[in-house]
Amino acid sequence: MNYARVVSIGGVICLALIWSVHTSSGQAAQVAGFTPADYIEIRQLVARYAYAVDTGADNGNVYASLFAPDGAFADRMGRETKGHDALAALARRNTRGPQSAFHFIVNHVIEPTSGGAVGKEYLLQLRIGEGERPNDIFGGGHYEDVYVKTPDGWRFKRRQFIPSEGGPAPRGEAPAR
Amino acid sequence: MAMRKFLTIAALSLTILVPGTSAQQSTSPTPVLSALDYLEIEQLVYRYGYALDTGADNGFAYADLYAPDATFTGTNQGPSGRSYQGRDRLAALARGGKRGPNFVSHYVMNVVVEPAPGGAVGRTYVGILDIGNGGNGAKSRVDHGGLYNDVYVKTAQGWRFKSRSYFESTSGAPVQPPPATLSVPRALGVAPASTGAAPGSGPRLTAEDYIEIQQLVARYPYALDQNSDEGRSYANLFTPDAVFRQPRTEGRQNLATMASRAPHGPKYTRHFLANHVIEATADGAIGRQYLVAVDIGEMGQPSSIFLGGHYEDVYAKTAEGWRFKTRTFIASATGTGAK
């Protein structure tokens, strides 16, 4: 088991522990001071993420501005990109064009915590309008997020992408529920 | 010819009210939106898919999402785009073709809303899927998709589209004028929530109700795809006497058993939900969402759409919070076919 995999598994376990504390009731926890406006702002933050990364707006700076100053994006292996310049460079590398839509994000669960909030979403990557290639589904998975409220609004403290891996039962055999 | 093309582009430039451009600037003040304003604009955006895909009310359900003088522009229609204005012309857009009361195609996601002079502006992604008739995944595919740029106005009937422009996704050069660019986010300064919802004298939901119901539905895919507790977290999303269809499954124990038998794993993602519409009722609330179940390819294998359709829900507010009282999945189908 290499280092990156250890880091990846460690990150997933940490986030899972956070979730286990905050989701046991199956209902949004009531944390004092967490308002509908906080939910709205966090939903807006997450919705902006797709545009920022797909278009690479403002040379990647819009993407970087979605993160707290010490915020980090962790890829599928758990490797973190941290700091404004590094995050902006990440967005520049991944941009697909100023009129592109690739990151389709749904199923956004938000849980307030004592230090801010955590969240998770499903990601569906649709490859549309890329030359002669037929439009298709590139892949998907889910994000696990930690949010922090800054003077400029809610920001990502950490975001990790975890690609989908099949369940124990053979896929495609059971109907959707 | 050159002059005609110039005039066409100039006219299109004026009709595409791109957020953040001079075209939508006015002397109107920029409002501070409440949480309910954001939620009601989201509801408008989510209703769009149903109105367009079903063609309900001979297309007028779609037309009535717009303000009386509003415009839809398809920038991908012809070399210079095409605009539609007026209730009759907009209604005509939602007729013909693949439609029906159970047809799903327009999956709207990533809804960004910003206050703007006179109302609000927004942008959303749309994935336009060709779901095989009857929900048979074998024939489903990603047809196309892209982005909407919107301008919203608050009317006596609630929030409506003042303009909506569609931009087909491309990795190449954008059309001119291009879709709005995203700015650096700022704290929204959301106004205090009021207790009212949509205009009218009927039952109302608070912002907290909308959010709790949204969160209930958002939890559904995780409880099903990633459950690690023999389906208990899935069953707890339902009232004790709840019914899921199909197959008809009643009561938490049976629901837990059903979930435990579904494919699942800690990193498994299969149920993608979009277009969550919520309506208050005398007894609680009802709602709908689109579902696309996707088998994500691993290790370089292609992904495929397993099926698509929509859920129809009844929600009940319990001592534990909002829960599903009934949840019914209806596979996508064209025409007037029965559920």
XYZ file of C-alpha atoms in Angstrom:
516
model
C 0.000 0.000 0.000
C 1.625 3.227 -1.087
C 1.658 6.541 0.747
C -0.980 8.195 -1.446
C -3.419 5.374 -0.828
C -2.830 5.557 2.925
C -3.499 9.301 2.820
C -6.599 8.750 0.708
C -8.038 6.124 3.028
C -7.129 8.223 6.049
C -8.966 11.212 4.625
C -12.059 9.166 3.904
C -12.037 7.713 7.413
C -11.698 11.190 8.980
C -14.596 12.546 6.950
C -16.647 9.450 7.669
C -16.080 9.983 11.395
C -17.223 13.591 11.076
C -20.333 12.381 9.283
C -21.041 9.675 11.793
C -21.152 12.308 14.525
C -23.452 14.604 12.628
C -25.824 12.379 10.715
C -26.968 9.828 13.232
C -30.476 11.281 13.448
C -31.011 11.362 9.695
C -32.095 14.961 10.020
C -30.238 18.232 9.812
C -28.727 18.896 13.192
C -29.813 22.047 14.936
C -26.746 24.103 15.724
C -27.259 27.479 17.317
C -26.784 30.336 14.886
C -26.951 28.193 11.733
C -29.680 29.808 9.651
C -31.443 29.264 6.319
C -29.132 31.950 4.959
C -26.154 29.756 5.830
C -27.681 26.838 3.896
C -28.359 29.104 0.937
C -24.831 30.510 0.923
C -23.254 27.064 1.111
C -25.497 25.799 -1.692
C -24.457 28.796 -3.768
C -20.796 28.144 -3.008
C -21.086 24.578 -4.242
C -23.047 25.582 -7.342
C -20.344 28.095 -8.250
C -17.673 25.426 -8.059
C -18.706 23.827 -11.335
C -18.542 27.067 -13.325
C -15.276 28.088 -11.753
C -13.478 24.872 -12.613
C -15.075 24.268 -16.022
C -14.489 27.775 -17.375
C -11.299 28.542 -15.467
C -12.792 32.010 -14.943
C -10.359 34.853 -14.322
C -7.358 32.688 -15.014
C -8.387 30.240 -12.295
C -8.666 32.895 -9.599
C -12.439 32.498 -9.202
C -11.916 28.812 -8.451
C -9.192 29.582 -5.937
C -11.401 32.210 -4.280
C -13.967 29.538 -3.393
C -11.501 28.146 -0.861
C -10.465 29.604 2.482
C -6.890 30.952 2.531
C -5.707 27.660 4.006
C -8.285 25.608 2.112
C -7.358 22.537 0.127
C -8.670 20.378 -2.683
C -7.826 16.691 -2.397
C -7.916 14.533 -5.488
C -9.039 10.910 -5.718
C -5.731 9.790 -4.249
C -5.954 12.225 -1.352
C -3.205 14.476 -2.722
C -3.912 18.005 -1.577
C -3.598 21.224 -3.554
C -3.417 24.106 -1.121
C -3.054 27.876 -1.388
C -4.512 30.407 -3.786
C -1.877 30.195 -6.515
C -1.775 26.408 -6.567
C -5.581 26.169 -6.665
C -5.787 28.725 -9.483
C -3.204 26.726 -11.430
C -5.269 23.578 -10.836
C -8.327 25.294 -12.337
C -6.314 26.464 -15.340
C -5.136 22.918 -15.984
C -8.663 21.530 -15.807
C -10.617 24.208 -17.664
C -12.510 22.972 -20.700
C -13.513 26.351 -22.167
C -15.502 29.503 -21.376
C -18.731 27.886 -22.608
C -18.253 24.430 -21.175
C -20.347 22.416 -18.731
C -18.750 19.270 -17.343
C -19.253 19.090 -13.560
C -22.941 18.364 -12.814
C -23.378 18.373 -9.037
C -26.460 17.118 -7.154
C -27.634 15.538 -3.884
C -26.130 18.223 -1.673
C -26.373 17.325 2.002
C -25.249 19.971 4.505
C -24.618 19.378 8.199
C -23.780 22.185 10.594
C -20.906 21.522 12.982
C -19.519 23.402 15.921
C -16.792 24.878 13.714
C -18.778 25.479 10.541
C -20.354 22.795 8.394
C -19.649 19.661 6.409
C -21.318 18.569 3.208
C -21.317 16.041 0.427
C -22.609 15.882 -3.134
C -22.713 13.500 -6.064
C -20.766 14.501 -9.171
C -21.714 13.426 -12.682
C -19.170 14.353 -15.335
C -20.831 14.862 -18.722
C -18.579 15.209 -21.749
C -20.521 17.439 -24.140
C -19.384 19.319 -27.220
C -15.829 18.091 -27.269
C -14.993 17.954 -30.955
C -16.218 14.957 -32.909
C -16.523 12.759 -29.812
C -20.117 11.649 -29.120
C -21.507 13.188 -25.963
C -21.167 10.763 -23.081
C -20.669 10.267 -19.365
C -17.015 10.581 -18.445
C -17.400 9.401 -14.863
C -18.673 10.322 -11.448
C -18.417 9.953 -7.746
C -18.945 12.138 -4.735
C -17.368 15.053 -2.913
C -16.846 15.300 0.819
C -16.518 18.896 2.001
C -15.665 20.908 5.065
C -16.918 24.523 4.993
C -15.811 27.492 7.057
C -17.464 30.885 7.416
C -15.022 33.705 6.654
C -15.543 37.491 6.559
C -16.104 37.062 2.789
C -18.733 34.366 3.222
C -18.681 30.558 3.325
C -15.679 28.886 1.759
C -14.296 25.390 1.276
C -11.920 24.434 4.035
C -11.369 21.101 2.336
C -12.939 19.307 -0.588
C -12.134 15.787 -1.662
C -13.354 13.928 -4.715
C -13.986 10.223 -4.300
C -14.711 8.328 -7.520
C -17.576 5.874 -7.584
C -16.763 2.283 -6.786
C -19.289 -0.506 -7.096
C -21.161 -2.043 -4.242
C -20.814 -5.666 -3.238
C -23.754 -6.795 -5.364
C -23.308 -7.156 -9.121
C -24.045 -3.843 -10.748
C -26.902 -3.308 -13.123
C -28.913 -6.249 -11.846
C -31.011 -4.577 -9.188
C -33.561 -1.952 -10.170
C -33.172 1.629 -9.081
C -35.232 2.494 -6.011
C -26.070 40.514 -46.250
C -23.307 41.731 -43.979
C -25.556 44.493 -42.645
C -28.380 42.017 -42.042
C -26.074 39.715 -40.111
C -24.777 42.672 -38.141
C -28.313 43.732 -37.212
C -29.205 40.179 -36.223
C -26.206 39.903 -33.956
C -26.871 43.359 -32.531
C -30.487 42.451 -31.794
C -29.417 39.182 -30.213
C -26.894 41.029 -28.110
C -29.692 43.125 -26.694
C -32.026 40.217 -26.052
C -29.465 38.050 -24.265
C -29.480 39.640 -20.876
C -26.198 38.280 -19.689
C -25.755 38.711 -15.964
C -23.249 41.357 -15.181
C -23.434 43.131 -18.504
C -24.762 46.552 -19.304
C -27.810 45.076 -21.028
C -29.529 44.359 -17.751
C -28.332 47.373 -15.835
C -31.078 49.762 -14.912
C -31.890 52.449 -12.463
C -33.746 49.886 -10.327
C -32.102 49.214 -6.988
C -30.452 45.889 -6.301
C -32.640 44.057 -3.790
C -31.416 42.075 -0.838
C -32.916 38.661 -1.458
C -34.359 36.624 1.385
C -33.745 32.917 1.786
C -37.248 32.366 0.440
C -36.424 34.413 -2.652
C -33.480 32.126 -3.377
C -35.595 29.052 -2.756
C -38.491 30.283 -4.878
C -36.157 31.120 -7.758
C -34.718 27.617 -7.470
C -38.255 26.259 -7.618
C -38.918 28.257 -10.786
C -35.755 26.886 -12.358
C -36.649 23.319 -11.402
C -40.198 23.628 -12.767
C -38.698 24.428 -16.139
C -37.732 20.834 -16.840
C -41.202 19.455 -16.117
C -42.969 22.160 -18.102
C -40.765 21.646 -21.146
C -40.583 17.852 -21.058
C -44.272 17.244 -20.404
C -45.630 20.028 -22.609
C -48.343 20.350 -19.974
C -51.384 22.500 -20.699
C -50.543 22.540 -24.395
C -47.241 24.256 -23.651
C -48.707 27.052 -21.565
C -47.329 25.607 -18.313
C -43.941 26.385 -19.857
C -44.934 29.822 -21.155
C -46.317 30.807 -17.769
C -42.900 30.414 -16.181
C -41.995 33.626 -18.011
C -43.037 37.211 -17.338
C -45.410 38.622 -19.993
C -42.652 40.367 -21.979
C -39.984 37.725 -21.423
C -37.720 36.124 -23.981
C -36.109 32.735 -24.494
C -33.046 32.670 -26.738
C -31.435 29.564 -28.113
C -27.944 30.700 -29.045
C -27.387 27.333 -30.683
C -30.281 27.774 -33.127
C -28.814 28.846 -36.413
C -25.653 30.845 -36.950
C -26.848 33.805 -34.872
C -29.264 32.233 -32.428
C -33.022 32.656 -32.266
C -35.294 34.382 -29.780
C -38.892 33.728 -28.777
C -41.060 36.302 -27.051
C -44.673 36.258 -25.999
C -46.840 33.628 -24.357
C -48.034 31.946 -27.554
C -44.567 31.664 -29.087
C -43.109 30.332 -25.844
C -45.918 27.803 -25.470
C -45.241 26.569 -28.983
C -41.690 25.677 -27.885
C -43.119 23.161 -25.425
C -45.244 21.275 -27.948
C -44.476 18.416 -30.287
C -41.432 16.206 -30.246
C -40.683 13.798 -27.429
C -42.997 14.831 -24.612
C -45.585 13.405 -22.282
C -46.668 13.550 -18.649
C -43.943 11.106 -17.611
C -41.183 12.142 -19.998
C -37.914 13.410 -18.494
C -35.040 14.953 -20.370
C -33.895 18.333 -18.975
C -31.860 17.742 -15.801
C -31.069 21.148 -14.282
C -28.228 21.483 -11.762
C -25.739 23.994 -10.312
C -28.172 26.878 -9.825
C -26.311 30.120 -9.072
C -28.494 33.111 -8.157
C -27.308 36.683 -7.604
C -29.278 39.806 -6.719
C -29.321 42.325 -9.565
C -31.025 45.643 -10.280
C -34.740 44.970 -10.528
C -34.575 41.359 -9.346
C -31.953 38.681 -9.804
C -29.788 36.972 -12.371
C -28.727 33.372 -12.486
C -27.083 30.601 -14.361
C -27.620 26.869 -14.360
C -26.279 23.766 -16.027
C -28.618 21.525 -17.983
C -27.931 17.976 -19.032
C -30.368 16.992 -21.773
C -30.629 13.222 -21.664
C -32.308 10.896 -24.101
C -33.846 8.396 -21.712
C -35.002 5.294 -23.466
C -38.747 5.032 -23.596
C -39.956 3.103 -20.595
C -36.760 3.791 -18.741
C -34.860 0.952 -20.399
C -31.261 2.013 -19.942
C -30.077 0.148 -22.990
C -31.114 3.007 -25.257
C -30.380 5.974 -23.029
C -27.637 8.472 -23.744
C -26.420 12.005 -23.168
C -28.082 13.912 -25.991
C -26.593 17.333 -25.367
C -26.497 20.071 -22.746
C -24.951 23.289 -21.643
C -25.739 26.407 -19.673
C -28.628 28.775 -19.143
C -28.131 32.451 -18.341
C -31.230 33.879 -16.676
C -32.741 37.142 -15.551
C -35.536 36.809 -12.971
C -38.224 39.284 -12.016
C -40.631 39.128 -9.090
C -44.205 39.501 -10.320
C -47.541 39.431 -8.536
C -47.613 35.693 -9.293
C -44.116 35.075 -7.920
C -40.645 34.892 -9.502
C -40.599 34.512 -13.281
C -38.029 34.407 -16.071
C -37.463 37.825 -17.583
C -35.093 36.224 -20.015
C -33.408 32.860 -20.440
C -30.610 32.142 -22.898
C -29.258 28.681 -23.692
C -25.615 28.090 -24.552
C -24.639 24.652 -25.843
C -21.587 23.314 -24.051
C -18.449 23.357 -26.131
C -14.782 22.994 -25.430
C -14.091 25.426 -28.247
C -14.668 29.130 -28.728
C -17.894 30.495 -27.227
C -20.698 32.068 -29.227
C -20.838 35.854 -29.271
C -21.902 37.329 -26.943
C -20.635 34.559 -24.675
C -22.270 33.267 -21.508
C -21.730 35.295 -18.365
C -18.478 34.874 -16.575
C -18.500 34.032 -12.913
C -17.200 36.586 -10.459
C -15.481 36.096 -7.142
C -18.186 35.194 -4.585
C -19.036 37.477 -1.735
C -21.088 37.129 1.387
C -24.669 37.217 0.190
C -26.226 39.339 2.894
C -29.354 37.230 2.803
C -32.366 39.107 4.143
C -34.193 37.681 7.157
C -36.569 34.897 6.202
C -40.238 35.699 6.231
C -42.891 33.135 7.016
C -44.630 33.461 3.682
C -43.911 31.507 0.543
C -45.368 31.927 -2.918
C -48.064 34.577 -3.343
C -51.592 33.402 -2.757
C -53.740 32.401 0.134
C -53.052 28.662 0.084
C -50.837 26.618 2.406
C -47.319 27.927 2.809
C -43.914 26.589 3.683
C -41.187 28.438 5.515
C -37.605 28.599 4.313
C -36.770 26.076 7.028
C -39.412 23.691 5.639
C -38.038 23.949 2.095
C -34.506 23.354 3.329
C -35.429 20.391 5.515
C -37.325 18.765 2.657
C -34.429 19.436 0.283
C -32.086 17.841 2.793
C -34.390 14.852 3.240
C -34.386 14.187 -0.484
C -30.645 14.852 -0.815
C -29.998 12.173 1.804
C -31.962 9.568 -0.119
C -29.233 8.521 -2.594
C -26.596 8.153 0.136
C -28.919 6.082 2.293
C -29.528 3.790 -0.662
C -26.171 3.688 -2.457
C -23.797 3.987 0.481
C -25.798 2.507 3.337
C -23.772 0.625 5.896
C -26.475 -0.136 8.434
C -28.679 -2.779 6.806
C -30.916 -0.094 5.370
C -31.902 1.520 8.665
C -30.843 5.043 7.666
C -32.824 4.570 4.446
C -35.932 3.421 6.313
C -35.642 6.308 8.747
C -36.184 8.761 5.906
C -39.781 7.501 5.818
C -42.655 7.757 8.260
C -43.390 4.502 10.115
C -46.412 3.839 7.873
C -44.810 5.031 4.646
C -45.235 3.333 1.290
C -42.653 3.136 -1.520
C -43.693 2.124 -5.023
C -42.614 0.120 -7.093
C -42.500 -2.594 -5.925
C -44.935 -1.609 -3.190
C -42.988 -1.669 0.036
C -44.639 -0.624 3.271
C -43.207 0.065 6.693
C -39.678 0.734 7.879
C -38.648 -2.888 8.325
C -39.561 -3.766 4.751
C -37.977 -0.560 3.463
C -34.751 -1.367 5.289
C -34.737 -4.857 3.798
C -35.278 -3.432 0.309
C -32.396 -0.982 0.727
C -30.066 -3.612 2.134
C -30.609 -5.734 -0.992
C -29.833 -2.884 -3.396
C -26.275 -2.504 -4.723
C -24.325 -0.405 -2.270
C -20.895 0.431 -0.987
C -19.115 3.266 0.815
C -18.071 4.961 -2.426
C -20.941 3.897 -4.647
C -22.899 6.608 -6.514
C -25.823 5.639 -8.669
C -28.920 7.748 -7.936
C -28.568 11.303 -9.257
C -31.537 13.552 -8.428
C -32.398 16.866 -10.073
C -35.270 19.353 -10.452
C -36.647 19.027 -6.931
C -40.009 20.801 -6.952
C -41.790 21.229 -3.617
C -45.369 22.386 -3.039
C -47.201 23.047 0.184
C -50.422 21.155 0.829
C -52.999 21.328 3.579
C -51.460 18.237 5.196
C -47.776 18.940 4.589
C -46.078 19.009 1.222
C -45.660 17.130 -2.022
C -42.670 17.051 -4.322
C -41.106 15.664 -7.466
C -37.574 15.059 -8.697
C -35.959 13.638 -11.784
C -33.821 10.544 -11.315
C -31.106 9.289 -13.560
C -29.513 6.076 -12.348
C -26.014 5.841 -13.774
C -23.646 2.932 -13.729
C -20.331 4.735 -13.459
C -17.576 2.943 -15.313
C -14.519 2.003 -13.313
C -10.951 1.420 -14.414
C -11.556 3.073 -17.777
C -14.785 1.258 -18.498
C -17.571 3.343 -20.094
C -20.424 4.667 -17.990
C -24.037 4.145 -18.941
C -27.481 5.340 -17.990
C -29.352 2.505 -16.328
C -32.700 4.267 -16.282
C -34.390 7.600 -15.796
C -37.702 8.884 -14.635
C -39.149 10.845 -11.799
C -40.263 10.430 -8.216
C -43.554 11.711 -6.878
C -43.495 12.263 -3.119
C -45.769 13.098 -0.243
C -43.941 14.544 2.769
C -45.162 14.657 6.355
C -43.775 16.776 9.156
C -43.182 14.515 12.135
C -41.610 14.956 15.546
C -38.368 13.731 13.928
C -38.611 16.272 11.109
C -39.883 15.978 7.531
C -40.208 12.421 6.237
C -41.436 10.611 3.129
C -45.021 9.465 3.585
C -45.162 8.031 0.083
C -42.566 7.907 -2.668
C -43.372 6.598 -6.131
C -40.921 6.114 -8.979
C -42.273 6.523 -12.499
C -40.024 5.552 -15.389
C -39.661 7.987 -18.261
C -42.052 7.462 -21.128
C -43.089 9.523 -24.093
C -46.670 10.102 -25.125
C -49.714 10.013 -22.924
C -48.972 6.565 -21.521
C -50.248 5.677 -18.096
C -47.921 5.597 -15.175
